[in-house]
Short mmCIF file of C-alpha atoms in Angstrom, two decimals:
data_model
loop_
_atom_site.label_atom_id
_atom_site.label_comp_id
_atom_site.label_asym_id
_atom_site.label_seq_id
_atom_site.Cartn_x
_atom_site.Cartn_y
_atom_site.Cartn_z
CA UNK A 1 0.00 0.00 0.00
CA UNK A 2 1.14 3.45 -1.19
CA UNK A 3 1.95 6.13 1.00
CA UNK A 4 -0.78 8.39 -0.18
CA UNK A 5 -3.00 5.81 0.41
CA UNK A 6 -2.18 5.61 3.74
CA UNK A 7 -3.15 9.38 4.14
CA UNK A 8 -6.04 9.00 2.38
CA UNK A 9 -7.63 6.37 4.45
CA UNK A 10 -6.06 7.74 7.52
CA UNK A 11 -7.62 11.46 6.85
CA UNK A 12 -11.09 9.66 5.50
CA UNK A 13 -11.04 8.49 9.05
CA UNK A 14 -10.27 10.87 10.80
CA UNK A 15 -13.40 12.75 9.33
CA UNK A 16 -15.40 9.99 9.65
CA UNK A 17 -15.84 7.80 6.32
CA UNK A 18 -15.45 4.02 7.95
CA UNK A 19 -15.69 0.68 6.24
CA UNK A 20 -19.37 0.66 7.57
CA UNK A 21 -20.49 4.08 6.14
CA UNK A 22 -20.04 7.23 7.95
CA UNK A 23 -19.46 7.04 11.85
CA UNK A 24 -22.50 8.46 14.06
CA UNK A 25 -21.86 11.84 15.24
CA UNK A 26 -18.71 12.08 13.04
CA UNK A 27 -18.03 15.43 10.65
CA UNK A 28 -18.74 13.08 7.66
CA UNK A 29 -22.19 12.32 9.10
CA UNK A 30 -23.21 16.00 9.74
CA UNK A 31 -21.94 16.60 6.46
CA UNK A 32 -24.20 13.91 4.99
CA UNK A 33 -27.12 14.64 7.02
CA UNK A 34 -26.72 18.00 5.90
CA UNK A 35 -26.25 18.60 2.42
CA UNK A 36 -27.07 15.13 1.11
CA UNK A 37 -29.84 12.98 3.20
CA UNK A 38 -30.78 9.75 2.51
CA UNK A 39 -29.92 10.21 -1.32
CA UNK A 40 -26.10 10.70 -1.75
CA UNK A 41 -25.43 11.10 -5.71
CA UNK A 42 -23.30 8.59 -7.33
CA UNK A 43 -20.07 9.92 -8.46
CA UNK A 44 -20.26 13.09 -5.82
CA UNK A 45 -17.38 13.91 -4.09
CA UNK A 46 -19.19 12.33 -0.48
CA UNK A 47 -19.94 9.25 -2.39
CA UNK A 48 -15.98 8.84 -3.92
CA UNK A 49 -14.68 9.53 -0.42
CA UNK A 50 -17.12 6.73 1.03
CA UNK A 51 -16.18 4.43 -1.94
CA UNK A 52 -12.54 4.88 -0.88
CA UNK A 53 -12.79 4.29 2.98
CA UNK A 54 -15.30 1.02 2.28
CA UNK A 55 -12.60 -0.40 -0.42
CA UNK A 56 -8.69 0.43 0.18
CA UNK A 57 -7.08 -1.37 2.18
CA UNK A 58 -7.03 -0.30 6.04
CA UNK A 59 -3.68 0.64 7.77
CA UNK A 60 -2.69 -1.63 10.83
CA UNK A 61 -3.52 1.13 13.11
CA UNK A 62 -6.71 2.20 12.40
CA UNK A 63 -7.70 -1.84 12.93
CA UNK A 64 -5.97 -1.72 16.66
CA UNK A 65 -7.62 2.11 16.63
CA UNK A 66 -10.41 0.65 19.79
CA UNK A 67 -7.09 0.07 22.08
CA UNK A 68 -6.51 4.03 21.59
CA UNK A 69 -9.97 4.58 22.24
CA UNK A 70 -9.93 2.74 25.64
CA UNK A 71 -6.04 3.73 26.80
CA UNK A 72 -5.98 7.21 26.40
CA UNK A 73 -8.66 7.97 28.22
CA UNK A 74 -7.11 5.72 31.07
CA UNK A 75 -3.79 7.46 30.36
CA UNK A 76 -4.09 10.67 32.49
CA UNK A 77 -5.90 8.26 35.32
CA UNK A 78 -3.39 6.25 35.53
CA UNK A 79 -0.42 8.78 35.55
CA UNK A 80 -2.51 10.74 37.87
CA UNK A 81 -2.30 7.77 40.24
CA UNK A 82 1.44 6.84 39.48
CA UNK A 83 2.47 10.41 40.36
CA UNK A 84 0.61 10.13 43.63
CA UNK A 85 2.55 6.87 44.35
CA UNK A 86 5.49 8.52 43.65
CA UNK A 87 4.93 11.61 45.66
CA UNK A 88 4.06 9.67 48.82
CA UNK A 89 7.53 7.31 48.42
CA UNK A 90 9.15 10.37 48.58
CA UNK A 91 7.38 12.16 50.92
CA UNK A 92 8.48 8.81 53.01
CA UNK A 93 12.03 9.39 52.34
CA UNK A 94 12.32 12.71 52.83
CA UNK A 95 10.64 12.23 56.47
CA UNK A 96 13.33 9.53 57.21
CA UNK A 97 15.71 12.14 56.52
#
């Protein structure tokens, strides 16, 4: 798979085209529900770019994309609570000191 393919599918993402049709409550949807409806003309430019995300191949990371989805909102938690761990070990030390 070709670099610019790559972008493509990545930025077609990103706004919301998936292999599925367009994501719920994703730019692409609004976009659809806005200007086009239920009756998206063949051969416009919302129907190419939906073409393209249901048929090229899909980059490795947008398949492992629900780990993201679940980890980085856990991310800052979890730091959160490491610093804290942290910052009592050494408020431990320091009162050995």
């Amino acid at each position: 798979m070709g670099v610019l393919t790559y972008i493509a599918v990545t930025v077609l993402g990103i706004i919301g085209f998936a292999v599925a049709g367009p994501v719920g409550g994703s730019l692409a949807a609004y976009i659809q529900s806005a200007y086009y409806g239920g009756a998206v003309a063949a051969g416009s430019w919302f129907a190419i770019a939906q073409s393209i995300a249901m048929t090229a191949p899909t980059p490795w990371y947008i398949h492992y994309s629900f780990i993201l989805q679940i980890v980085f909102p856990l991310l800052p938690i979890t730091l959160f609570y490491w610093f804290l761990i942290r910052l009592s070990e050494l408020n431990k030390i320091l009162t050995l000191i």
